[in-house]
């Protein structure tokens, strides 16, 4: 399963050591989701914690994942099924540090807009990414919402993100279910929808005939993924 925990919008002068301890305590409530590894990343404006269940690249895929220059930090819960195809289709040469299926998110973030690369991901995921160069972050959840994700705000306005609601209880004044198929970046008032399939509109499918062979092929393809 894995779990992620994040604290964002931290202010200059915040006690990062105390907040780090708090983040680890909150993330420990989710540790049953990732018993193989606990990783933490601390920067001036963000704290990321990852509890890992090692499946793909158990030897070197520990998170949070970092870009080669250290400017990007990424914590993911989920699996990117088409990561090999995405790696092969990158515009430039990226120095991958692991064989993790999730690391491909880092170069995709650098090459494309959030809407474009999120729609290119074939899999289930919830992730938090911090960009030190731009002093911004990206939070996203898979189109159907297979991977859980919650957000909250504490009394100081700090933004919290967690895989399970109980990691936020007692810390956040408000807790919200992060909507599937949406993303949030620093400065945005609310999550924005990136997944907008035409079939969600009844008018787009009302006159289409039912083809059971096509339906079966689609279901089989989903299971194979």
PDB file of C-alpha atoms in Angstrom:
ATOM      1  CA  UNK A   1       0.000   0.000   0.000  1.00  0.00           C
ATOM      2  CA  UNK A   2       2.520   2.617   1.231  1.00  0.00           C
ATOM      3  CA  UNK A   3       1.506   5.924   2.764  1.00  0.00           C
ATOM      4  CA  UNK A   4       2.468   9.556   2.323  1.00  0.00           C
ATOM      5  CA  UNK A   5       2.397  12.485   4.699  1.00  0.00           C
ATOM      6  CA  UNK A   6       3.214  16.104   3.944  1.00  0.00           C
ATOM      7  CA  UNK A   7       3.296  19.514   5.577  1.00  0.00           C
ATOM      8  CA  UNK A   8       3.323  22.563   3.293  1.00  0.00           C
ATOM      9  CA  UNK A   9       3.169  26.356   3.442  1.00  0.00           C
ATOM     10  CA  UNK A  10       5.608  26.438   6.357  1.00  0.00           C
ATOM     11  CA  UNK A  11       6.804  29.935   7.242  1.00  0.00           C
ATOM     12  CA  UNK A  12      10.269  31.381   7.933  1.00  0.00           C
ATOM     13  CA  UNK A  13      10.989  31.055  11.620  1.00  0.00           C
ATOM     14  CA  UNK A  14       8.980  27.845  12.064  1.00  0.00           C
ATOM     15  CA  UNK A  15      10.665  25.306  14.324  1.00  0.00           C
ATOM     16  CA  UNK A  16      11.502  22.692  11.683  1.00  0.00           C
ATOM     17  CA  UNK A  17      12.916  20.255  14.234  1.00  0.00           C
ATOM     18  CA  UNK A  18       9.657  20.291  16.222  1.00  0.00           C
ATOM     19  CA  UNK A  19       7.558  20.062  13.063  1.00  0.00           C
ATOM     20  CA  UNK A  20       9.681  17.145  11.854  1.00  0.00           C
ATOM     21  CA  UNK A  21       8.961  15.274  15.084  1.00  0.00           C
ATOM     22  CA  UNK A  22       5.255  16.056  14.712  1.00  0.00           C
ATOM     23  CA  UNK A  23       5.246  14.879  11.097  1.00  0.00           C
ATOM     24  CA  UNK A  24       6.910  11.585  12.040  1.00  0.00           C
ATOM     25  CA  UNK A  25       4.424  11.048  14.867  1.00  0.00           C
ATOM     26  CA  UNK A  26       1.494  11.666  12.527  1.00  0.00           C
ATOM     27  CA  UNK A  27       2.947   9.436   9.828  1.00  0.00           C
ATOM     28  CA  UNK A  28       3.525   6.648  12.340  1.00  0.00           C
ATOM     29  CA  UNK A  29      -0.257   6.254  12.546  1.00  0.00           C
ATOM     30  CA  UNK A  30      -0.078   5.025   8.939  1.00  0.00           C
ATOM     31  CA  UNK A  31       2.988   2.804   9.285  1.00  0.00           C
ATOM     32  CA  UNK A  32       0.964  -0.385   8.887  1.00  0.00           C
ATOM     33  CA  UNK A  33       0.637   0.627   5.214  1.00  0.00           C
ATOM     34  CA  UNK A  34       4.417   0.606   4.693  1.00  0.00           C
ATOM     35  CA  UNK A  35       6.402  -1.527   7.123  1.00  0.00           C
ATOM     36  CA  UNK A  36       9.546  -1.818   4.976  1.00  0.00           C
ATOM     37  CA  UNK A  37      10.918   1.731   5.113  1.00  0.00           C
ATOM     38  CA  UNK A  38      10.319   5.130   6.687  1.00  0.00           C
ATOM     39  CA  UNK A  39      11.816   8.124   4.891  1.00  0.00           C
ATOM     40  CA  UNK A  40      11.644  11.848   5.576  1.00  0.00           C
ATOM     41  CA  UNK A  41      12.571  14.986   3.629  1.00  0.00           C
ATOM     42  CA  UNK A  42      12.763  18.377   5.352  1.00  0.00           C
ATOM     43  CA  UNK A  43      13.205  21.730   3.617  1.00  0.00           C
ATOM     44  CA  UNK A  44      12.460  25.341   4.469  1.00  0.00           C
ATOM     45  CA  UNK A  45       8.841  25.187   3.337  1.00  0.00           C
ATOM     46  CA  UNK A  46       7.945  21.504   3.426  1.00  0.00           C
ATOM     47  CA  UNK A  47       8.216  18.192   5.261  1.00  0.00           C
ATOM     48  CA  UNK A  48       7.533  14.907   3.442  1.00  0.00           C
ATOM     49  CA  UNK A  49       7.314  11.468   5.071  1.00  0.00           C
ATOM     50  CA  UNK A  50       6.918   8.128   3.301  1.00  0.00           C
ATOM     51  CA  UNK A  51       6.068   4.722   4.748  1.00  0.00           C
ATOM     52  CA  UNK A  52       7.021   2.134   2.142  1.00  0.00           C
ATOM     53  CA  UNK A  53       5.790  -1.296   1.188  1.00  0.00           C
ATOM     54  CA  UNK A  54       8.604  -2.376  -1.148  1.00  0.00           C
ATOM     55  CA  UNK A  55       7.291  -3.968  -4.364  1.00  0.00           C
ATOM     56  CA  UNK A  56       8.981  -2.419  -7.421  1.00  0.00           C
ATOM     57  CA  UNK A  57      12.772  -1.986  -7.030  1.00  0.00           C
ATOM     58  CA  UNK A  58      12.911  -2.967  -3.342  1.00  0.00           C
ATOM     59  CA  UNK A  59      16.691  -2.465  -3.300  1.00  0.00           C
ATOM     60  CA  UNK A  60      16.903   1.207  -4.322  1.00  0.00           C
ATOM     61  CA  UNK A  61      13.395   2.629  -4.568  1.00  0.00           C
ATOM     62  CA  UNK A  62      13.251   4.166  -1.095  1.00  0.00           C
ATOM     63  CA  UNK A  63      11.273   7.400  -0.816  1.00  0.00           C
ATOM     64  CA  UNK A  64      11.004  10.350  -0.776  1.00  0.00           C
ATOM     65  CA  UNK A  65      12.637  10.237  -4.196  1.00  0.00           C
ATOM     66  CA  UNK A  66      14.988  13.096  -5.067  1.00  0.00           C
ATOM     67  CA  UNK A  67      16.076  14.557  -8.374  1.00  0.00           C
ATOM     68  CA  UNK A  68      19.787  14.455  -9.156  1.00  0.00           C
ATOM     69  CA  UNK A  69      20.271  18.112  -8.179  1.00  0.00           C
ATOM     70  CA  UNK A  70      18.162  17.695  -5.036  1.00  0.00           C
ATOM     71  CA  UNK A  71      15.669  20.373  -6.062  1.00  0.00           C
ATOM     72  CA  UNK A  72      12.712  17.994  -6.392  1.00  0.00           C
ATOM     73  CA  UNK A  73      11.416  15.671  -3.680  1.00  0.00           C
ATOM     74  CA  UNK A  74       8.612  13.183  -4.279  1.00  0.00           C
ATOM     75  CA  UNK A  75       6.557  10.839  -2.090  1.00  0.00           C
ATOM     76  CA  UNK A  76       4.092   8.478  -3.797  1.00  0.00           C
ATOM     77  CA  UNK A  77       1.527   5.906  -2.765  1.00  0.00           C
ATOM     78  CA  UNK A  78       0.596   3.747  -5.725  1.00  0.00           C
ATOM     79  CA  UNK A  79       1.945   2.180  -8.895  1.00  0.00           C
ATOM     80  CA  UNK A  80       2.551   3.598 -12.365  1.00  0.00           C
ATOM     81  CA  UNK A  81       1.826   0.711 -14.747  1.00  0.00           C
ATOM     82  CA  UNK A  82       3.258   2.341 -17.872  1.00  0.00           C
ATOM     83  CA  UNK A  83       6.438   3.719 -16.312  1.00  0.00           C
ATOM     84  CA  UNK A  84       8.729   1.953 -18.789  1.00  0.00           C
ATOM     85  CA  UNK A  85       6.893   3.427 -21.778  1.00  0.00           C
ATOM     86  CA  UNK A  86       6.923   6.865 -20.161  1.00  0.00           C
ATOM     87  CA  UNK A  87      10.671   6.649 -19.539  1.00  0.00           C
ATOM     88  CA  UNK A  88      11.251   5.709 -23.165  1.00  0.00           C
ATOM     89  CA  UNK A  89       9.142   8.637 -24.369  1.00  0.00           C
ATOM     90  CA  UNK A  90      10.886  11.410 -22.428  1.00  0.00           C
ATOM     91  CA  UNK A  91      12.013  14.340 -24.542  1.00  0.00           C
ATOM     92  CA  UNK A  92      15.396  14.654 -22.886  1.00  0.00           C
ATOM     93  CA  UNK A  93      17.891  12.471 -21.075  1.00  0.00           C
ATOM     94  CA  UNK A  94      17.104  12.121 -17.386  1.00  0.00           C
ATOM     95  CA  UNK A  95      19.605  10.589 -14.917  1.00  0.00           C
ATOM     96  CA  UNK A  96      17.385   8.092 -13.114  1.00  0.00           C
ATOM     97  CA  UNK A  97      18.686   7.027  -9.722  1.00  0.00           C
ATOM     98  CA  UNK A  98      16.398   3.998  -9.219  1.00  0.00           C
ATOM     99  CA  UNK A  99      14.272   1.484 -11.118  1.00  0.00           C
ATOM    100  CA  UNK A 100      11.184   2.629  -9.211  1.00  0.00           C
ATOM    101  CA  UNK A 101       8.028   2.966 -11.279  1.00  0.00           C
ATOM    102  CA  UNK A 102       7.294   6.253  -9.508  1.00  0.00           C
ATOM    103  CA  UNK A 103      10.545   8.091 -10.291  1.00  0.00           C
ATOM    104  CA  UNK A 104       9.334   8.849 -13.825  1.00  0.00           C
ATOM    105  CA  UNK A 105       7.028  11.469 -12.295  1.00  0.00           C
ATOM    106  CA  UNK A 106      10.053  13.725 -11.680  1.00  0.00           C
ATOM    107  CA  UNK A 107      11.152  14.198 -15.324  1.00  0.00           C
ATOM    108  CA  UNK A 108       7.540  14.307 -16.499  1.00  0.00           C
ATOM    109  CA  UNK A 109       6.932  17.186 -14.096  1.00  0.00           C
ATOM    110  CA  UNK A 110       9.934  19.035 -15.530  1.00  0.00           C
ATOM    111  CA  UNK A 111       8.926  18.488 -19.170  1.00  0.00           C
ATOM    112  CA  UNK A 112       5.141  18.902 -19.168  1.00  0.00           C
ATOM    113  CA  UNK A 113       2.258  20.752 -17.569  1.00  0.00           C
ATOM    114  CA  UNK A 114       0.509  18.987 -14.679  1.00  0.00           C
ATOM    115  CA  UNK A 115      -2.616  18.369 -16.766  1.00  0.00           C
ATOM    116  CA  UNK A 116      -0.620  16.761 -19.571  1.00  0.00           C
ATOM    117  CA  UNK A 117       1.599  14.420 -17.610  1.00  0.00           C
ATOM    118  CA  UNK A 118      -1.056  13.436 -15.058  1.00  0.00           C
ATOM    119  CA  UNK A 119      -3.301  12.270 -17.872  1.00  0.00           C
ATOM    120  CA  UNK A 120      -0.367  10.289 -19.294  1.00  0.00           C
ATOM    121  CA  UNK A 121       0.050   8.291 -16.063  1.00  0.00           C
ATOM    122  CA  UNK A 122      -1.583   4.876 -16.316  1.00  0.00           C
ATOM    123  CA  UNK A 123      -1.959   3.564 -12.799  1.00  0.00           C
ATOM    124  CA  UNK A 124      -3.192   4.253  -9.314  1.00  0.00           C
ATOM    125  CA  UNK A 125      -1.511   6.963  -7.286  1.00  0.00           C
ATOM    126  CA  UNK A 126      -1.581   9.722  -4.739  1.00  0.00           C
ATOM    127  CA  UNK A 127       1.554  11.826  -4.503  1.00  0.00           C
ATOM    128  CA  UNK A 128       3.130  14.982  -3.150  1.00  0.00           C
ATOM    129  CA  UNK A 129       5.990  16.701  -4.962  1.00  0.00           C
ATOM    130  CA  UNK A 130       8.028  19.661  -3.741  1.00  0.00           C
ATOM    131  CA  UNK A 131       9.941  21.904  -6.153  1.00  0.00           C
ATOM    132  CA  UNK A 132      12.601  23.897  -4.305  1.00  0.00           C
ATOM    133  CA  UNK A 133      13.673  25.881  -7.389  1.00  0.00           C
ATOM    134  CA  UNK A 134      10.197  27.329  -7.872  1.00  0.00           C
ATOM    135  CA  UNK A 135       9.231  27.120  -4.190  1.00  0.00           C
ATOM    136  CA  UNK A 136       6.027  25.302  -5.096  1.00  0.00           C
ATOM    137  CA  UNK A 137       4.401  21.915  -4.634  1.00  0.00           C
ATOM    138  CA  UNK A 138       2.150  19.572  -6.570  1.00  0.00           C
ATOM    139  CA  UNK A 139      -0.402  17.255  -4.966  1.00  0.00           C
ATOM    140  CA  UNK A 140      -2.373  14.822  -7.134  1.00  0.00           C
ATOM    141  CA  UNK A 141      -4.654  11.789  -6.977  1.00  0.00           C
ATOM    142  CA  UNK A 142      -5.455   9.148  -9.584  1.00  0.00           C
ATOM    143  CA  UNK A 143      -8.542   9.563 -11.812  1.00  0.00           C
ATOM    144  CA  UNK A 144     -10.790   7.080  -9.998  1.00  0.00           C
ATOM    145  CA  UNK A 145      -9.487   7.642  -6.482  1.00  0.00           C
ATOM    146  CA  UNK A 146      -8.157   4.138  -5.842  1.00  0.00           C
ATOM    147  CA  UNK A 147      -5.425   5.538  -3.589  1.00  0.00           C
ATOM    148  CA  UNK A 148      -6.792   7.488  -0.609  1.00  0.00           C
ATOM    149  CA  UNK A 149      -5.720  11.075   0.065  1.00  0.00           C
ATOM    150  CA  UNK A 150      -6.798  13.663   2.622  1.00  0.00           C
ATOM    151  CA  UNK A 151      -5.846  17.282   3.245  1.00  0.00           C
ATOM    152  CA  UNK A 152      -6.227  19.561   6.247  1.00  0.00           C
ATOM    153  CA  UNK A 153      -5.233  22.913   7.718  1.00  0.00           C
ATOM    154  CA  UNK A 154      -3.903  23.572  11.215  1.00  0.00           C
ATOM    155  CA  UNK A 155      -4.473  26.671  13.313  1.00  0.00           C
ATOM    156  CA  UNK A 156      -1.548  28.435  11.611  1.00  0.00           C
ATOM    157  CA  UNK A 157      -2.812  27.768   8.096  1.00  0.00           C
ATOM    158  CA  UNK A 158      -0.231  25.084   7.314  1.00  0.00           C
ATOM    159  CA  UNK A 159      -1.425  22.541   4.745  1.00  0.00           C
ATOM    160  CA  UNK A 160      -1.279  18.859   5.670  1.00  0.00           C
ATOM    161  CA  UNK A 161      -1.629  15.858   3.357  1.00  0.00           C
ATOM    162  CA  UNK A 162      -1.995  12.210   4.391  1.00  0.00           C
ATOM    163  CA  UNK A 163      -3.030   8.829   3.089  1.00  0.00           C
ATOM    164  CA  UNK A 164      -5.305   8.223   6.069  1.00  0.00           C
ATOM    165  CA  UNK A 165      -7.560  10.664   7.874  1.00  0.00           C
ATOM    166  CA  UNK A 166      -6.432   9.558  11.319  1.00  0.00           C
ATOM    167  CA  UNK A 167      -2.962  10.971  10.630  1.00  0.00           C
ATOM    168  CA  UNK A 168      -4.550  14.447  10.604  1.00  0.00           C
ATOM    169  CA  UNK A 169      -6.940  14.089  13.544  1.00  0.00           C
ATOM    170  CA  UNK A 170      -5.948  16.266  16.486  1.00  0.00           C
ATOM    171  CA  UNK A 171      -3.596  18.338  14.346  1.00  0.00           C
ATOM    172  CA  UNK A 172      -5.838  19.887  11.692  1.00  0.00           C
ATOM    173  CA  UNK A 173      -8.881  22.064  12.319  1.00  0.00           C
ATOM    174  CA  UNK A 174     -10.402  21.030   8.992  1.00  0.00           C
ATOM    175  CA  UNK A 175     -10.016  17.781   7.051  1.00  0.00           C
ATOM    176  CA  UNK A 176     -11.140  17.188   3.460  1.00  0.00           C
ATOM    177  CA  UNK A 177     -11.183  14.227   1.096  1.00  0.00           C
ATOM    178  CA  UNK A 178      -8.906  15.181  -1.816  1.00  0.00           C
ATOM    179  CA  UNK A 179     -11.024  14.640  -4.952  1.00  0.00           C
ATOM    180  CA  UNK A 180      -9.990  11.954  -7.496  1.00  0.00           C
ATOM    181  CA  UNK A 181      -8.671  13.198 -10.829  1.00  0.00           C
ATOM    182  CA  UNK A 182      -7.592  16.536  -9.353  1.00  0.00           C
ATOM    183  CA  UNK A 183      -4.332  18.327  -8.553  1.00  0.00           C
ATOM    184  CA  UNK A 184      -3.334  21.209  -6.307  1.00  0.00           C
ATOM    185  CA  UNK A 185      -0.358  23.538  -6.551  1.00  0.00           C
ATOM    186  CA  UNK A 186       0.868  26.317  -4.286  1.00  0.00           C
ATOM    187  CA  UNK A 187      -1.231  29.445  -4.675  1.00  0.00           C
ATOM    188  CA  UNK A 188      -4.360  27.634  -5.870  1.00  0.00           C
ATOM    189  CA  UNK A 189      -7.542  28.181  -3.862  1.00  0.00           C
ATOM    190  CA  UNK A 190      -8.855  24.672  -4.488  1.00  0.00           C
ATOM    191  CA  UNK A 191      -7.893  21.474  -6.354  1.00  0.00           C
ATOM    192  CA  UNK A 192      -8.337  21.621 -10.138  1.00  0.00           C
ATOM    193  CA  UNK A 193      -9.702  18.762 -12.227  1.00  0.00           C
ATOM    194  CA  UNK A 194      -7.291  17.272 -14.767  1.00  0.00           C
ATOM    195  CA  UNK A 195      -9.202  14.094 -15.664  1.00  0.00           C
ATOM    196  CA  UNK A 196     -12.084  15.048 -17.950  1.00  0.00           C
ATOM    197  CA  UNK A 197     -13.173  12.056 -20.080  1.00  0.00           C
ATOM    198  CA  UNK A 198     -15.953  12.709 -22.570  1.00  0.00           C
ATOM    199  CA  UNK A 199     -17.959   9.716 -21.321  1.00  0.00           C
ATOM    200  CA  UNK A 200     -18.714  11.488 -18.069  1.00  0.00           C
ATOM    201  CA  UNK A 201     -21.300  13.500 -19.992  1.00  0.00           C
ATOM    202  CA  UNK A 202     -24.515  11.534 -20.648  1.00  0.00           C
ATOM    203  CA  UNK A 203     -25.057  13.413 -23.892  1.00  0.00           C
ATOM    204  CA  UNK A 204     -21.725  12.084 -25.184  1.00  0.00           C
ATOM    205  CA  UNK A 205     -22.752   8.428 -24.761  1.00  0.00           C
ATOM    206  CA  UNK A 206     -26.554   8.482 -24.948  1.00  0.00           C
ATOM    207  CA  UNK A 207     -26.744   7.409 -28.600  1.00  0.00           C
ATOM    208  CA  UNK A 208     -23.823   4.971 -28.622  1.00  0.00           C
ATOM    209  CA  UNK A 209     -24.809   1.309 -29.150  1.00  0.00           C
ATOM    210  CA  UNK A 210     -23.803  -1.325 -26.622  1.00  0.00           C
ATOM    211  CA  UNK A 211     -20.973  -3.517 -27.923  1.00  0.00           C
ATOM    212  CA  UNK A 212     -20.311  -6.341 -25.452  1.00  0.00           C
ATOM    213  CA  UNK A 213     -17.135  -7.427 -27.274  1.00  0.00           C
ATOM    214  CA  UNK A 214     -15.619  -3.960 -26.873  1.00  0.00           C
ATOM    215  CA  UNK A 215     -16.665  -3.899 -23.214  1.00  0.00           C
ATOM    216  CA  UNK A 216     -15.055  -7.290 -22.561  1.00  0.00           C
ATOM    217  CA  UNK A 217     -11.819  -6.249 -24.274  1.00  0.00           C
ATOM    218  CA  UNK A 218     -11.674  -3.083 -22.185  1.00  0.00           C
ATOM    219  CA  UNK A 219     -12.207  -4.993 -18.935  1.00  0.00           C
ATOM    220  CA  UNK A 220      -9.562  -7.578 -19.872  1.00  0.00           C
ATOM    221  CA  UNK A 221      -7.082  -4.830 -20.733  1.00  0.00           C
ATOM    222  CA  UNK A 222      -7.708  -3.167 -17.356  1.00  0.00           C
ATOM    223  CA  UNK A 223      -7.065  -6.427 -15.507  1.00  0.00           C
ATOM    224  CA  UNK A 224      -3.829  -7.025 -17.466  1.00  0.00           C
ATOM    225  CA  UNK A 225      -2.579  -3.551 -16.502  1.00  0.00           C
TER     226      UNK A 225
END
